Short mmCIF file of C-alpha atoms and ligand atoms in Angstrom, two decimals:
data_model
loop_
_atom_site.label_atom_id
_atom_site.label_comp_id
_atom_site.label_asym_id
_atom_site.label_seq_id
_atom_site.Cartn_x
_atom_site.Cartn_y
_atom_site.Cartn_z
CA UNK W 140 -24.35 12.22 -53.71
CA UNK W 141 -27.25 10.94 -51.60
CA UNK W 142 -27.55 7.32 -51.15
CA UNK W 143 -30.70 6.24 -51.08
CA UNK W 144 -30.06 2.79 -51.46
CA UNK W 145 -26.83 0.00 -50.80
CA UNK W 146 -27.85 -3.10 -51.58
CA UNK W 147 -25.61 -6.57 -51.36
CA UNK W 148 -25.57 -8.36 -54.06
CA UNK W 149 -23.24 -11.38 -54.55
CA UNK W 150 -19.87 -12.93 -53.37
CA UNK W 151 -18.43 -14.52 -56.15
CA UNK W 152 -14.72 -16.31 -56.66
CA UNK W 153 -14.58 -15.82 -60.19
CA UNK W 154 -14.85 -12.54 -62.20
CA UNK W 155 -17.76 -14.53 -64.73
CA UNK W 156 -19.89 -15.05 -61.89
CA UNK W 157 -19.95 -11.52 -61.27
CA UNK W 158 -23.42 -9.51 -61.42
CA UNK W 159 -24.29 -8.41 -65.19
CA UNK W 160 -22.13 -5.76 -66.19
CA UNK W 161 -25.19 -3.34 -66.80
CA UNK W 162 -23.95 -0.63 -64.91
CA UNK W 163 -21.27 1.45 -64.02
CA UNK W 164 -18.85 -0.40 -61.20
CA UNK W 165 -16.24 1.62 -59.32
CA UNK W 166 -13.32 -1.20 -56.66
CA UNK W 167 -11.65 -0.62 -53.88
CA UNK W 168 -8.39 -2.59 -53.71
CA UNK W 169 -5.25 -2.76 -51.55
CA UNK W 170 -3.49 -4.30 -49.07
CA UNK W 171 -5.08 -6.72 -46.93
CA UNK W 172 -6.31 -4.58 -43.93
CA UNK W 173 -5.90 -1.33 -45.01
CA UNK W 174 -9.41 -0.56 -44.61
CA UNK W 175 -10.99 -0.90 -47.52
CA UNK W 176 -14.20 -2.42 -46.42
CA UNK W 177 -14.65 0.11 -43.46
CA UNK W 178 -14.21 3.26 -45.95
CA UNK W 179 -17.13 1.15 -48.02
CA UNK W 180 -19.48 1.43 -45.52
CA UNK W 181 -18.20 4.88 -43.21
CA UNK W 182 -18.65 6.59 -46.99
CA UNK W 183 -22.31 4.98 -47.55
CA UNK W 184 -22.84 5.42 -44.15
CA UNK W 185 -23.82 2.07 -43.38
CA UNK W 186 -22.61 0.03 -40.01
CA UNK W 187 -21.73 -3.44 -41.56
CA UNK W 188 -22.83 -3.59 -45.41
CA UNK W 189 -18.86 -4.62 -46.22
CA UNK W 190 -17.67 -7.28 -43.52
CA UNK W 191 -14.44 -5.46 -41.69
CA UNK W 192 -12.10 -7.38 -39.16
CA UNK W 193 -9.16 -6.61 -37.05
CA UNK W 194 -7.49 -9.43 -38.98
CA UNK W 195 -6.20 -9.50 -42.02
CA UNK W 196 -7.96 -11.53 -44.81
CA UNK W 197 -11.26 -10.74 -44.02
CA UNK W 198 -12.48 -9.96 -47.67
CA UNK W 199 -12.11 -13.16 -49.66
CA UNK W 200 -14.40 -12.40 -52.28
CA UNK W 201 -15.75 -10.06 -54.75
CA UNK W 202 -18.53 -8.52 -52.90
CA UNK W 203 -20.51 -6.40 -55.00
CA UNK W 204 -22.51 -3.76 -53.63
CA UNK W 205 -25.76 -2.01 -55.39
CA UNK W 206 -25.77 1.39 -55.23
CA UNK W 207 -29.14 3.78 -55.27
CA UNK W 208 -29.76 1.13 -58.24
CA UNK W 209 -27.80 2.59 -60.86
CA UNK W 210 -24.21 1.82 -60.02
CA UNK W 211 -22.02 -1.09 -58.52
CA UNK W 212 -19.57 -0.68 -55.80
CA UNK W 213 -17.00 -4.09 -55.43
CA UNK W 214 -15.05 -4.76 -52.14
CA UNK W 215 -12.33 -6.51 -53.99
CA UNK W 216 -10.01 -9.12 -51.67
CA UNK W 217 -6.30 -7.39 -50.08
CA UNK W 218 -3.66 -8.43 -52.01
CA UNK W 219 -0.10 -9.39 -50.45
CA UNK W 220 -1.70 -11.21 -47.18
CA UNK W 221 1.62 -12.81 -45.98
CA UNK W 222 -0.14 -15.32 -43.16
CA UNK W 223 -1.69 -17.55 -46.41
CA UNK W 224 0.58 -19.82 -48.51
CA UNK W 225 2.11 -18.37 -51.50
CA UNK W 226 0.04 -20.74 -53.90
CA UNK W 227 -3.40 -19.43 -52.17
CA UNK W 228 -2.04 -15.73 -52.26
CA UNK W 229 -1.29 -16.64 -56.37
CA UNK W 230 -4.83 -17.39 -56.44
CA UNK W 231 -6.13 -14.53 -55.26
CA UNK W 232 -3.46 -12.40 -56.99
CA UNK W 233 -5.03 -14.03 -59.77
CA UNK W 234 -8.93 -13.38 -59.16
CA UNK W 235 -8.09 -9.70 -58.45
CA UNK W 236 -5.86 -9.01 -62.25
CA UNK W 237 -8.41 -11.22 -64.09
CA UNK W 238 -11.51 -9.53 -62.52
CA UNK W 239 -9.84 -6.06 -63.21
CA UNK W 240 -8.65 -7.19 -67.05
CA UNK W 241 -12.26 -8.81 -67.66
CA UNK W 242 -14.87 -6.71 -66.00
CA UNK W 243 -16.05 -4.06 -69.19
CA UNK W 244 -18.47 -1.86 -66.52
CA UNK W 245 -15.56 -1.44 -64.07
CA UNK W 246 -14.69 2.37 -64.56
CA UNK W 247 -12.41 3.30 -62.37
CA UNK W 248 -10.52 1.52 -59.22
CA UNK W 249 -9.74 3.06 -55.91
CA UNK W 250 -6.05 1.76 -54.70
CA UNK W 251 -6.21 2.32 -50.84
CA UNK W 252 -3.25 2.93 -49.15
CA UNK W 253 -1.90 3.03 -45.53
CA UNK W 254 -1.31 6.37 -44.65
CA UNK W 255 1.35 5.58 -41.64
CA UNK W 256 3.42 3.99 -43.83
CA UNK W 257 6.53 5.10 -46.38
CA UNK W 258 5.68 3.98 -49.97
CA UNK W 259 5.62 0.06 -50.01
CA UNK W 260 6.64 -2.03 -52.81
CA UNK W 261 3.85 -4.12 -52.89
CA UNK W 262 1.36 -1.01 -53.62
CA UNK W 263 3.89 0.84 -55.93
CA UNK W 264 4.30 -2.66 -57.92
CA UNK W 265 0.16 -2.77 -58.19
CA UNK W 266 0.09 1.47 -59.28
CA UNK W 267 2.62 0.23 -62.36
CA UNK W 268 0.75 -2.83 -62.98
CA UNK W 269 -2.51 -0.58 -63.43
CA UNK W 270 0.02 1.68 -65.39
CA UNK W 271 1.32 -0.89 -67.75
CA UNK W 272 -2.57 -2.54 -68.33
CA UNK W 273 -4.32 0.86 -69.03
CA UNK W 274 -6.44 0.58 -66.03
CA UNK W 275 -8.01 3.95 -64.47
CA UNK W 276 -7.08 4.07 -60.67
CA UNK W 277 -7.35 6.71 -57.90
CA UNK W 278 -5.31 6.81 -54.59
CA UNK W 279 -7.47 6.62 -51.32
CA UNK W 280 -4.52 7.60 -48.26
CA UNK W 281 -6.89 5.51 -45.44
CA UNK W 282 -6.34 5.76 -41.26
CA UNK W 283 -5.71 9.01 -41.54
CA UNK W 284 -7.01 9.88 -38.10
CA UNK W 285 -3.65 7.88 -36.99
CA UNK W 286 -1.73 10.27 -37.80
CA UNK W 287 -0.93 13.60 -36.50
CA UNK W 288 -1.89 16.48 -39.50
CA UNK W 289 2.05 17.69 -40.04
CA UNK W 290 2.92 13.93 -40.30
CA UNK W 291 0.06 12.99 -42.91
CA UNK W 292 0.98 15.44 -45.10
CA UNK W 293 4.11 14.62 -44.95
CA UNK W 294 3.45 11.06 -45.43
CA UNK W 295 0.98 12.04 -48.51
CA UNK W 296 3.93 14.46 -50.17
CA UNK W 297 6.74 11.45 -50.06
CA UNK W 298 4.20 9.38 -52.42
CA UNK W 299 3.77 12.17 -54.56
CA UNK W 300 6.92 12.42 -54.79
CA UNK W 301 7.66 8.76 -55.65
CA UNK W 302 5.06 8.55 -57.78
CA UNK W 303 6.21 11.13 -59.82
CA UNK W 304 9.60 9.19 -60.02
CA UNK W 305 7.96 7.54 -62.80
CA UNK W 306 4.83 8.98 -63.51
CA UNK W 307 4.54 12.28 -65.37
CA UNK W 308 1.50 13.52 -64.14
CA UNK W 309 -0.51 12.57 -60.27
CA UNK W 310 -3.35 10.26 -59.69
CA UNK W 311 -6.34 11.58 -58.32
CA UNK W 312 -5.66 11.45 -54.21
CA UNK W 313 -8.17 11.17 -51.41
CA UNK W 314 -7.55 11.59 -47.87
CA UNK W 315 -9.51 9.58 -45.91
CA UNK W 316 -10.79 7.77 -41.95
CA UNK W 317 -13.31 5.58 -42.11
CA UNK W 318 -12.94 6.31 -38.20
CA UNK W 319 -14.02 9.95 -38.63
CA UNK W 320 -15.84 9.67 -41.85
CA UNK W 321 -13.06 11.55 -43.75
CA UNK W 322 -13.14 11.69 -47.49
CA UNK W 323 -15.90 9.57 -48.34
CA UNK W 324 -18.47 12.29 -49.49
CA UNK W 325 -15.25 13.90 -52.02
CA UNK W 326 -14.98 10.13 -53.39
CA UNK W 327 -18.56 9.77 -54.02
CA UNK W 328 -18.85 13.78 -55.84
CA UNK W 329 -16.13 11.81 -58.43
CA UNK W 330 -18.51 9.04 -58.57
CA UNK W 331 -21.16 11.23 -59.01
CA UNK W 332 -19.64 13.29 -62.00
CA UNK W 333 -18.02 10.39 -63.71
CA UNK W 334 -21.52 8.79 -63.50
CA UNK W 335 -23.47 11.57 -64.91
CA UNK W 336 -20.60 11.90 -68.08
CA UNK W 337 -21.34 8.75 -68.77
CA UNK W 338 -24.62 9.22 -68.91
CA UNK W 339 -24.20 12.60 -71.27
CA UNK W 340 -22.07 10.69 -73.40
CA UNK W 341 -24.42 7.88 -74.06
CA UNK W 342 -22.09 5.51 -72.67
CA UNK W 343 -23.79 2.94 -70.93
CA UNK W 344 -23.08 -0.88 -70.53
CA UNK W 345 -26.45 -2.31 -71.48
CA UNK W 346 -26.34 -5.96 -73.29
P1 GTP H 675 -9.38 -7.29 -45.83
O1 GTP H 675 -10.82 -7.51 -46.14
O2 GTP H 675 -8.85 -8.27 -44.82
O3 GTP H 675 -8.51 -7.19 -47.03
O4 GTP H 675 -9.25 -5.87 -45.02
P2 GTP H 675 -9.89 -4.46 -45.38
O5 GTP H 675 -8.96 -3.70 -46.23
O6 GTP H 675 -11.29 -4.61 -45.85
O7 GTP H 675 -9.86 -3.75 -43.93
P3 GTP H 675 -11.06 -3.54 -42.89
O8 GTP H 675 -12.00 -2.51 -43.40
O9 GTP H 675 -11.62 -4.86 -42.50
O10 GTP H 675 -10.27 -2.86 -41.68
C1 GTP H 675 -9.15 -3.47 -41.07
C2 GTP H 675 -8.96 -2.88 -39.67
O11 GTP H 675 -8.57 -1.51 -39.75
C3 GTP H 675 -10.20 -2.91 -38.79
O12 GTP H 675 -9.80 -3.23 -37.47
C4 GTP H 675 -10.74 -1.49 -38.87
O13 GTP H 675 -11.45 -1.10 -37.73
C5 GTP H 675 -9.45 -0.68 -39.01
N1 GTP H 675 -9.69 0.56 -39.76
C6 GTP H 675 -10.16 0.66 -41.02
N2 GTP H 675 -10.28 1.94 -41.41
C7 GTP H 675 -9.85 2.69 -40.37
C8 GTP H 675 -9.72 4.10 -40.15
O14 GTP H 675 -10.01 4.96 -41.00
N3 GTP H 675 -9.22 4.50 -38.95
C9 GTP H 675 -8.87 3.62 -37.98
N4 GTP H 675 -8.37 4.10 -36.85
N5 GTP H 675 -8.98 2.27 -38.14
C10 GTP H 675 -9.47 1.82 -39.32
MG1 MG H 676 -12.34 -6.28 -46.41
#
């Protein structure tokens, strides 16, 4: 896909605040500081649409991004950021499920995950929550340019692998560096197609 155009739109704290739902809206979500606004803007290919910081908790909002003006891209919040009280991290527990459970244009989620580390609870806990709630999700490995080849794959075949613990069938999986602008053109192709079936299908989110 060839972006044209990224746009900001809006920060907002509540899900109803949100831009119109007129068009189709693809997330990124994950842990706090797994990358998720770099991979936004190393796969648009823009320096500093999303905010990024070495620091954890960076992304406090839903940040919605307009793309080539016919679909939205959201930098959602990290969930699990230990260094905020556990009433605050509620909260934004909270914003995240309700934005996910309300938001009729959001098509499909991107769960980015840390690709140095061993499945963590925390993710695998959020993969069965999407599970249990019907919500479409893809896997997005990130910092892949970490890690040395044999060890990625190594690291990507354990998740399979506990995934399919209690999943019968795989998630779509990218493999991706916002570093070295890894996997951000294969992410936007699915965009692309599940974009363009909508469109075939007459499935559109008009009011
Ligand atoms: P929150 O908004 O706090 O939830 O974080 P986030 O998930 O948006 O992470 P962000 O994109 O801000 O990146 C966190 C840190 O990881 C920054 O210091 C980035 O430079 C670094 N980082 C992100 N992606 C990559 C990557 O692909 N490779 C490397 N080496 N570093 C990365
Ligand atoms: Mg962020």
């Amino acid at each position: 896909m060839i972006i044209k155009t990224a746009t900001f739109m809006t920060s907002s704290t509540r899900w109803q605040d949100c831009p119109e739902p007129t068009m189709p809206e693809y997330a990124f979500i994950g842990r706090s500081n797994v990358g998720k606004s770099s991979l936004i803007n190393a796969m648009l290919n823009f320096k500093d649409l999303a905010k990024t910081s070495q620091t954890p908790g960076k992304t406090q909002l839903i940040n919605h991004f307009m793309i080539n003006e016919n679909w939205y891209l959201t930098d959602l919040p990290g969930y699990g950021y230990a260094r905020v009280s556990k009433s605050l991290r509620k909260e934004f527990e909270k914003l995240i499920t309700n934005y996910i459970l309300n938001r009729k244009n959001l098509v499909n989620l991107f769960v980015l995950i840390d690709a140095r580390h061993s499945p963590q609870k925390i993710d695998l806990e959020f993969i069965g929550w999407c599970g249990e709630n019907g919500v479409p999700f893809s896997l997005a490995f990130t910092k892949s340019d970490k890690l040395k080849p044999n060890v990625l794959k190594e690291n990507v075949e354990k998740y399979k692998a506990v995934l399919l613990e209690t999943w019968e069938s795989l998630p779509e999986i990218y493999v991706t560096s916002a570093e070295k602008k890894v996997g951000g053109e294969e992410i936007l192709k699915f965009i692309s197609v599940t974009n363009q079936f909508l469109k075939e299908n007459h499935i559109n989110f008009e009011l």
